[in-house]
Tab-separated table of C-alpha atoms in Angstrom:
chain	number	residue	atom	x	y	z
G	5	UNK	CA	-4.499	-47.219	9.121
G	6	UNK	CA	-6.986	-46.293	6.431
G	7	UNK	CA	-6.597	-42.590	7.245
G	8	UNK	CA	-2.797	-42.855	7.189
G	9	UNK	CA	-2.842	-44.565	3.813
G	10	UNK	CA	-5.082	-41.875	2.388
G	11	UNK	CA	-2.767	-39.157	3.649
G	12	UNK	CA	0.230	-40.933	2.138
G	13	UNK	CA	-1.628	-41.235	-1.159
G	14	UNK	CA	-2.467	-37.538	-0.989
G	15	UNK	CA	1.181	-36.645	-0.450
G	16	UNK	CA	2.251	-38.780	-3.400
G	17	UNK	CA	-0.380	-37.159	-5.597
G	18	UNK	CA	0.992	-33.743	-4.645
G	19	UNK	CA	4.434	-34.748	-5.892
G	20	UNK	CA	3.077	-36.405	-9.038
G	21	UNK	CA	1.059	-33.273	-9.798
G	22	UNK	CA	4.239	-31.247	-9.546
G	23	UNK	CA	6.090	-33.610	-11.857
G	24	UNK	CA	3.393	-33.217	-14.476
G	25	UNK	CA	4.019	-29.469	-14.555
G	26	UNK	CA	7.001	-29.823	-16.863
G	27	UNK	CA	6.990	-33.374	-18.179
G	28	UNK	CA	4.811	-32.319	-21.087
G	29	UNK	CA	7.220	-29.641	-22.269
G	30	UNK	CA	10.531	-31.188	-21.161
G	31	UNK	CA	13.053	-31.866	-23.939
G	32	UNK	CA	16.564	-33.244	-24.085
G	33	UNK	CA	17.907	-29.723	-23.677
G	34	UNK	CA	15.683	-29.071	-20.673
G	35	UNK	CA	16.723	-31.395	-17.867
G	36	UNK	CA	15.424	-29.361	-14.901
G	37	UNK	CA	11.800	-29.886	-13.941
G	38	UNK	CA	9.708	-27.360	-12.042
G	39	UNK	CA	7.680	-28.979	-9.281
G	40	UNK	CA	4.670	-27.380	-7.633
G	41	UNK	CA	3.509	-28.545	-4.223
G	42	UNK	CA	1.627	-27.446	-1.150
G	43	UNK	CA	2.594	-27.460	2.529
G	44	UNK	CA	1.185	-30.501	4.311
G	45	UNK	CA	2.811	-32.335	7.218
G	46	UNK	CA	4.671	-34.644	6.906
G	47	UNK	CA	4.896	-34.506	3.101
G	48	UNK	CA	6.161	-30.954	2.565
G	49	UNK	CA	7.356	-28.776	5.438
G	50	UNK	CA	9.448	-25.630	5.739
G	51	UNK	CA	12.883	-25.743	7.317
G	52	UNK	CA	14.281	-22.227	7.116
G	53	UNK	CA	14.428	-21.348	3.430
G	54	UNK	CA	14.366	-25.015	2.400
G	55	UNK	CA	11.636	-27.618	2.091
G	56	UNK	CA	11.745	-31.103	3.590
G	57	UNK	CA	9.440	-34.055	4.093
G	58	UNK	CA	8.197	-37.227	2.476
G	59	UNK	CA	7.684	-35.611	-0.952
G	60	UNK	CA	11.144	-34.073	-0.958
G	61	UNK	CA	12.774	-37.427	-0.187
G	62	UNK	CA	10.625	-39.129	-2.814
G	63	UNK	CA	11.626	-36.554	-5.434
G	64	UNK	CA	15.298	-36.990	-4.599
G	65	UNK	CA	15.036	-40.771	-5.069
G	66	UNK	CA	13.126	-40.375	-8.347
G	67	UNK	CA	15.711	-37.879	-9.594
G	68	UNK	CA	18.526	-40.348	-8.911
G	69	UNK	CA	16.775	-43.198	-10.696
G	70	UNK	CA	15.424	-41.231	-13.685
G	71	UNK	CA	18.311	-38.811	-14.079
G	72	UNK	CA	16.694	-35.398	-13.880
G	73	UNK	CA	17.128	-32.206	-11.892
G	74	UNK	CA	14.203	-30.420	-10.262
G	75	UNK	CA	13.235	-27.174	-8.604
G	76	UNK	CA	10.360	-27.145	-6.107
G	77	UNK	CA	8.066	-24.166	-5.559
G	78	UNK	CA	5.005	-23.819	-3.352
G	79	UNK	CA	1.732	-23.141	-5.116
G	80	UNK	CA	0.974	-19.425	-4.826
G	81	UNK	CA	-2.645	-19.640	-3.682
G	82	UNK	CA	-2.028	-22.566	-1.275
G	83	UNK	CA	-4.790	-24.728	-2.752
G	84	UNK	CA	-4.930	-28.060	-4.544
G	85	UNK	CA	-7.051	-26.762	-7.390
G	86	UNK	CA	-10.635	-25.910	-8.128
G	87	UNK	CA	-12.429	-25.096	-11.364
G	88	UNK	CA	-14.408	-21.857	-11.540
G	89	UNK	CA	-17.519	-21.091	-13.571
G	90	UNK	CA	-15.511	-20.088	-16.649
G	91	UNK	CA	-13.646	-23.405	-16.698
G	92	UNK	CA	-10.335	-22.091	-15.334
G	93	UNK	CA	-8.434	-23.966	-12.638
G	94	UNK	CA	-6.600	-22.449	-9.700
G	95	UNK	CA	-4.128	-24.046	-7.300
G	96	UNK	CA	-1.717	-26.798	-8.302
G	97	UNK	CA	-4.056	-28.128	-10.973
G	98	UNK	CA	-4.165	-24.646	-12.495
G	99	UNK	CA	-0.372	-24.522	-12.681
G	100	UNK	CA	-0.336	-27.955	-14.313
G	101	UNK	CA	-2.975	-26.843	-16.838
G	102	UNK	CA	-1.037	-23.701	-17.638
G	103	UNK	CA	2.016	-25.848	-18.135
G	104	UNK	CA	4.832	-23.363	-17.559
G	105	UNK	CA	3.385	-20.780	-15.199
G	106	UNK	CA	2.441	-18.118	-17.726
G	107	UNK	CA	2.108	-14.457	-16.817
G	108	UNK	CA	1.567	-11.093	-18.497
G	109	UNK	CA	4.082	-8.250	-18.608
G	110	UNK	CA	2.906	-4.742	-19.394
G	111	UNK	CA	3.532	-1.119	-18.588
G	112	UNK	CA	1.941	0.339	-15.500
G	113	UNK	CA	-1.088	2.519	-16.110
G	114	UNK	CA	-0.253	6.058	-14.941
G	115	UNK	CA	-3.156	7.767	-16.691
G	116	UNK	CA	-5.466	7.801	-13.690
G	117	UNK	CA	-6.082	11.367	-12.570
G	118	UNK	CA	-5.841	12.430	-8.968
G	119	UNK	CA	-9.022	12.823	-6.979
G	120	UNK	CA	-10.318	16.179	-5.790
G	121	UNK	CA	-9.739	15.259	-2.142
G	122	UNK	CA	-6.321	13.636	-2.524
G	123	UNK	CA	-4.774	16.546	-0.624
G	124	UNK	CA	-6.467	15.144	2.496
G	125	UNK	CA	-4.783	11.746	2.129
G	126	UNK	CA	-1.742	12.423	4.397
G	127	UNK	CA	-4.010	12.348	7.465
G	128	UNK	CA	-6.839	10.005	8.337
G	129	UNK	CA	-10.366	11.293	8.933
G	130	UNK	CA	-9.941	10.888	12.685
G	131	UNK	CA	-6.756	12.979	12.570
G	132	UNK	CA	-8.473	15.776	10.649
G	133	UNK	CA	-11.271	15.808	13.228
G	134	UNK	CA	-8.668	16.009	15.996
G	135	UNK	CA	-6.962	18.943	14.251
G	136	UNK	CA	-10.282	20.782	13.926
G	137	UNK	CA	-11.035	20.237	17.612
G	138	UNK	CA	-7.528	21.437	18.511
G	139	UNK	CA	-8.003	24.572	16.386
G	140	UNK	CA	-11.335	25.477	17.953
G	141	UNK	CA	-10.061	24.657	21.448
G	142	UNK	CA	-6.982	26.835	20.989
G	143	UNK	CA	-9.005	29.782	19.701
G	144	UNK	CA	-11.342	29.445	22.686
G	145	UNK	CA	-8.400	29.305	25.111
G	146	UNK	CA	-6.851	32.410	23.537
G	147	UNK	CA	-10.165	34.240	23.917
G	148	UNK	CA	-10.685	33.129	27.529
G	149	UNK	CA	-7.128	33.764	28.697
G	150	UNK	CA	-7.178	37.207	27.050
G	151	UNK	CA	-10.489	37.993	28.760
G	152	UNK	CA	-9.294	36.727	32.158
G	153	UNK	CA	-5.777	38.193	32.217
G	154	UNK	CA	-5.760	41.899	33.174
G	155	UNK	CA	-2.578	42.412	31.175
G	156	UNK	CA	-4.582	42.283	27.922
G	157	UNK	CA	-6.844	45.177	28.975
G	158	UNK	CA	-5.458	48.480	27.730
G	159	UNK	CA	-8.186	50.370	29.615
G	160	UNK	CA	-9.634	48.210	32.379
G	161	UNK	CA	-12.464	50.627	33.105
G	162	UNK	CA	-13.591	50.632	29.498
G	163	UNK	CA	-13.287	46.839	29.149
G	164	UNK	CA	-11.572	47.166	25.772
G	165	UNK	CA	-9.961	43.930	24.562
G	166	UNK	CA	-8.591	43.179	21.093
G	167	UNK	CA	-8.918	39.398	21.430
G	168	UNK	CA	-12.558	38.910	20.617
G	169	UNK	CA	-13.773	35.420	19.686
G	170	UNK	CA	-13.574	36.144	15.942
G	171	UNK	CA	-10.101	37.676	16.298
G	172	UNK	CA	-8.995	34.619	18.250
G	173	UNK	CA	-10.208	32.307	15.473
G	174	UNK	CA	-8.408	34.440	12.890
G	175	UNK	CA	-5.247	34.487	14.983
G	176	UNK	CA	-5.191	30.672	15.277
G	177	UNK	CA	-5.858	30.244	11.546
G	178	UNK	CA	-3.037	32.648	10.686
G	179	UNK	CA	-0.564	30.504	12.610
G	180	UNK	CA	-1.303	27.564	10.275
G	181	UNK	CA	0.051	29.610	7.354
G	182	UNK	CA	3.255	30.402	9.296
G	183	UNK	CA	2.534	34.078	8.621
G	184	UNK	CA	0.858	35.092	11.842
G	185	UNK	CA	-2.015	37.517	12.304
G	186	UNK	CA	-2.648	40.375	14.714
G	187	UNK	CA	-3.313	41.417	17.358
G	188	UNK	CA	-0.192	40.346	19.218
G	189	UNK	CA	-0.571	39.089	22.794
G	190	UNK	CA	0.881	41.039	25.727
G	191	UNK	CA	0.033	38.795	28.680
G	192	UNK	CA	2.353	35.913	29.541
G	193	UNK	CA	-0.556	33.514	29.804
G	194	UNK	CA	-1.815	34.326	26.293
G	195	UNK	CA	1.714	34.063	24.915
G	196	UNK	CA	2.096	30.558	26.365
G	197	UNK	CA	-1.142	29.501	24.695
G	198	UNK	CA	-0.029	31.026	21.395
G	199	UNK	CA	3.445	29.463	21.559
G	200	UNK	CA	1.923	26.027	22.158
G	201	UNK	CA	-0.283	26.465	19.102
G	202	UNK	CA	2.614	27.719	16.979
G	203	UNK	CA	4.704	24.669	17.889
G	204	UNK	CA	1.736	22.417	17.108
G	205	UNK	CA	1.253	24.123	13.735
G	206	UNK	CA	4.927	23.804	12.718
G	207	UNK	CA	5.075	20.081	13.537
G	208	UNK	CA	1.668	19.489	11.925
G	209	UNK	CA	2.677	21.148	8.649
G	210	UNK	CA	5.972	19.259	8.592
G	211	UNK	CA	4.147	15.938	9.007
G	212	UNK	CA	1.561	16.878	6.383
G	213	UNK	CA	3.980	17.832	3.627
G	214	UNK	CA	6.315	14.931	4.410
G	215	UNK	CA	3.528	12.368	4.227
G	216	UNK	CA	1.981	14.015	1.159
G	217	UNK	CA	5.274	13.798	-0.708
G	218	UNK	CA	5.803	10.202	0.408
G	219	UNK	CA	2.309	9.111	-0.629
G	220	UNK	CA	2.646	10.652	-4.077
G	221	UNK	CA	6.087	9.178	-4.661
G	222	UNK	CA	5.029	5.714	-3.542
G	223	UNK	CA	1.823	5.470	-5.574
G	224	UNK	CA	1.871	2.116	-7.372
G	225	UNK	CA	-0.496	2.412	-10.335
G	226	UNK	CA	-2.167	-0.818	-11.266
G	227	UNK	CA	-2.227	-2.228	-14.739
G	228	UNK	CA	-5.564	-2.131	-16.540
G	229	UNK	CA	-5.264	-5.804	-17.572
G	230	UNK	CA	-5.631	-8.155	-14.606
G	231	UNK	CA	-5.546	-11.504	-16.354
G	232	UNK	CA	-5.965	-13.454	-19.574
G	233	UNK	CA	-9.729	-12.934	-19.586
G	234	UNK	CA	-9.264	-9.151	-19.616
G	235	UNK	CA	-6.586	-9.457	-22.267
G	236	UNK	CA	-8.778	-11.533	-24.582
G	237	UNK	CA	-11.810	-9.264	-24.138
G	238	UNK	CA	-10.086	-6.001	-25.080
G	239	UNK	CA	-8.766	-4.682	-28.395
G	240	UNK	CA	-6.960	-1.493	-27.390
G	241	UNK	CA	-3.699	-3.147	-26.332
G	242	UNK	CA	-1.619	-5.422	-28.525
G	243	UNK	CA	-0.095	-8.534	-27.045
G	244	UNK	CA	2.248	-11.281	-28.108
G	245	UNK	CA	4.665	-13.974	-26.956
G	246	UNK	CA	8.003	-15.464	-27.937
G	247	UNK	CA	7.875	-17.140	-31.340
G	248	UNK	CA	8.270	-20.919	-31.218
G	249	UNK	CA	8.068	-21.029	-27.414
G	250	UNK	CA	6.223	-23.414	-25.115
G	251	UNK	CA	3.991	-20.466	-24.197
G	252	UNK	CA	2.801	-20.258	-27.794
G	253	UNK	CA	2.243	-24.015	-27.875
G	254	UNK	CA	0.164	-23.792	-24.722
G	255	UNK	CA	-2.242	-21.240	-26.201
G	256	UNK	CA	-2.328	-23.066	-29.525
G	257	UNK	CA	-3.283	-26.404	-27.970
G	258	UNK	CA	-5.621	-25.053	-25.275
G	259	UNK	CA	-9.360	-25.784	-25.304
G	260	UNK	CA	-10.147	-22.717	-23.199
G	261	UNK	CA	-12.109	-20.213	-25.364
G	262	UNK	CA	-10.244	-17.200	-23.983
G	263	UNK	CA	-6.860	-18.809	-24.579
G	264	UNK	CA	-7.902	-19.779	-28.097
G	265	UNK	CA	-8.904	-16.177	-28.851
G	266	UNK	CA	-5.532	-14.981	-27.585
G	267	UNK	CA	-3.705	-17.413	-29.864
G	268	UNK	CA	-5.857	-16.560	-32.889
G	269	UNK	CA	-5.295	-12.839	-32.322
G	270	UNK	CA	-1.516	-13.247	-32.059
G	271	UNK	CA	-1.488	-15.462	-35.150
G	272	UNK	CA	-3.652	-13.060	-37.146
G	273	UNK	CA	-1.566	-9.928	-36.510
G	274	UNK	CA	1.747	-11.798	-36.162
G	275	UNK	CA	2.568	-10.118	-32.826
G	276	UNK	CA	5.332	-12.552	-31.869
G	277	UNK	CA	8.736	-11.381	-30.668
G	278	UNK	CA	12.064	-12.990	-31.439
G	279	UNK	CA	13.611	-12.657	-27.967
G	280	UNK	CA	12.809	-11.933	-24.326
G	281	UNK	CA	14.641	-8.603	-24.544
G	282	UNK	CA	12.449	-7.518	-27.434
G	283	UNK	CA	9.298	-8.451	-25.504
G	284	UNK	CA	10.421	-6.504	-22.426
G	285	UNK	CA	11.389	-3.511	-24.576
G	286	UNK	CA	8.008	-3.406	-26.329
G	287	UNK	CA	6.206	-3.722	-22.998
G	288	UNK	CA	8.177	-0.761	-21.611
G	289	UNK	CA	7.309	1.312	-24.674
G	290	UNK	CA	3.642	0.922	-23.800
G	291	UNK	CA	0.425	-0.389	-25.368
G	292	UNK	CA	1.846	-3.908	-25.570
G	293	UNK	CA	1.464	-6.886	-23.238
G	294	UNK	CA	4.184	-9.519	-23.368
G	295	UNK	CA	3.105	-13.055	-22.451
G	296	UNK	CA	5.736	-15.445	-21.167
G	297	UNK	CA	6.928	-17.660	-18.338
G	298	UNK	CA	6.183	-16.039	-15.002
G	299	UNK	CA	9.669	-16.672	-13.599
G	300	UNK	CA	11.318	-14.706	-16.409
G	301	UNK	CA	8.728	-11.945	-16.321
G	302	UNK	CA	9.025	-11.568	-12.553
G	303	UNK	CA	12.715	-10.888	-13.030
G	304	UNK	CA	11.895	-8.172	-15.571
G	305	UNK	CA	9.385	-6.597	-13.175
G	306	UNK	CA	11.983	-6.579	-10.389
G	307	UNK	CA	14.496	-4.835	-12.668
G	308	UNK	CA	12.157	-2.314	-14.292
G	309	UNK	CA	9.845	-0.434	-11.956
G	310	UNK	CA	7.713	0.862	-14.834
G	311	UNK	CA	6.500	-2.671	-15.576
G	312	UNK	CA	3.811	-4.768	-13.912
G	313	UNK	CA	3.364	-8.504	-14.046
G	314	UNK	CA	-0.247	-9.571	-13.650
G	315	UNK	CA	-1.464	-13.153	-13.298
G	316	UNK	CA	-3.843	-13.126	-10.349
G	317	UNK	CA	-4.951	-10.967	-7.452
G	318	UNK	CA	-2.544	-12.825	-5.157
G	319	UNK	CA	0.556	-11.550	-6.973
G	320	UNK	CA	1.019	-8.475	-4.815
G	321	UNK	CA	0.533	-10.552	-1.653
G	322	UNK	CA	3.063	-13.296	-2.324
G	323	UNK	CA	5.693	-11.639	-4.552
G	324	UNK	CA	8.000	-8.746	-3.776
G	325	UNK	CA	10.422	-6.731	-5.915
G	326	UNK	CA	12.773	-3.797	-5.723
G	327	UNK	CA	9.852	-1.538	-6.700
G	328	UNK	CA	7.988	-2.269	-3.479
G	329	UNK	CA	7.724	0.645	-1.056
G	330	UNK	CA	7.002	0.263	2.612
G	331	UNK	CA	3.290	0.897	2.918
G	332	UNK	CA	3.748	2.312	6.410
G	333	UNK	CA	5.582	5.288	4.916
G	334	UNK	CA	2.709	6.279	2.665
G	335	UNK	CA	-0.325	5.411	4.787
G	336	UNK	CA	-2.492	8.131	6.295
G	337	UNK	CA	-1.283	9.267	9.697
G	338	UNK	CA	-3.556	8.150	12.538
G	339	UNK	CA	-4.233	10.200	15.701
G	340	UNK	CA	-2.055	7.935	17.840
G	341	UNK	CA	0.917	8.803	15.591
G	342	UNK	CA	0.543	12.479	16.550
G	343	UNK	CA	-0.437	12.020	20.181
G	344	UNK	CA	2.767	13.681	21.376
G	345	UNK	CA	2.035	17.006	19.686
G	346	UNK	CA	-1.603	16.924	20.817
G	347	UNK	CA	-0.418	16.333	24.375
G	348	UNK	CA	2.031	19.242	24.242
G	349	UNK	CA	-0.705	21.530	22.900
G	350	UNK	CA	-3.161	20.477	25.592
G	351	UNK	CA	-0.540	21.043	28.280
G	352	UNK	CA	0.208	24.534	26.939
G	353	UNK	CA	-3.474	25.468	26.860
G	354	UNK	CA	-4.001	24.333	30.446
G	355	UNK	CA	-0.900	26.171	31.675
G	356	UNK	CA	-1.985	29.333	29.869
G	357	UNK	CA	-5.476	29.300	31.389
G	358	UNK	CA	-4.149	28.604	34.889
G	359	UNK	CA	-1.601	31.393	34.544
G	360	UNK	CA	-4.314	33.786	33.349
G	361	UNK	CA	-6.324	33.035	36.489
G	362	UNK	CA	-3.218	33.606	38.635
G	363	UNK	CA	-2.582	36.935	36.882
G	364	UNK	CA	-6.151	38.019	37.567
G	365	UNK	CA	-5.848	36.938	41.206
G	366	UNK	CA	-2.570	38.801	41.645
G	367	UNK	CA	-3.990	41.963	40.073
G	368	UNK	CA	-7.110	41.755	42.231
G	369	UNK	CA	-5.064	41.437	45.400
G	370	UNK	CA	-2.825	44.316	44.332
G	371	UNK	CA	-5.826	46.504	43.589
G	372	UNK	CA	-7.477	45.587	46.876
G	373	UNK	CA	-4.257	46.400	48.751
G	374	UNK	CA	-3.959	49.795	47.064
G	375	UNK	CA	-7.559	50.578	47.963
G	376	UNK	CA	-6.968	49.690	51.623
G	377	UNK	CA	-3.871	51.881	51.737
G	378	UNK	CA	-5.825	54.779	50.236
G	379	UNK	CA	-8.601	54.328	52.754
G	380	UNK	CA	-6.127	54.356	55.651
G	381	UNK	CA	-4.562	57.558	54.379
G	382	UNK	CA	-7.924	59.242	54.184
């Protein structure tokens, strides 16, 4: 019974914490309260896209008796709240302390230069190793099949063959440029090996350029400012909030040193905006961070893909927008994604070598038969 009573008390505290989120800033014109809570059976549970449980029923009864409307949201980091070394709270307590769920809106940083090895990004390291092994294996198979097959010997007695090991390496490398390089094979076995490599090269290049284009188009540059601490400790970017808003009152009345510096900076340079549209416009123009309620700023981020809303490292994990690109499309291709083309190449190499041996066997038998016929005639 003691454990049950503690759990019930915990569930009630969750709801009361959520109610405190907006009671401090609620006015006669603002009749909808934002409630923050955390999943905990049987107090708050998911039922499809809705929430149910003891806290939800309790809120409904309180709303009827006190005459208010409410909107419930789960705390983003799924924690009750803990204070870090700098005095900032996370979890539900952090949302209560912040009052209205404040976030930062700014233009994405696209100034980062590409790395010297970014051209290797379409394929993983394992895939590049597999391609190198396939290249060397193909060149070796071309050399061996050309040496084994008698059709590649223009003068069998002189043992003259154009497909030396170096020429075979050059021939395989030329296929990767889709230009080709001599000498051209005459034996069927060598042609099968070469055709398998050509098919492999065409598919490989198609995958490379497709994934390279996708990875470049889907790059999501991160903003240089990750939170209020970064914003307060830098002087290169201007920032401001809506004049006369609850966001301004929060920074003005806060005892946090970083928040106080933000307020004093905005007050000193008078960087306030008169409307949300003006704040979004200045953020899109660059070198300006607009501070406001996270719900409104998230809507701006979803509508304008050149903007980024930064409040914590969990933002990208829990929030999605129309700017989000499927990461599977831009990730480096792994060997298992290209196993089909590797299998086709391996099959072609094996068939070519086997056919070269059969060609040599057939020529040997034919030569032996001609020699026997000549001996009989003599």
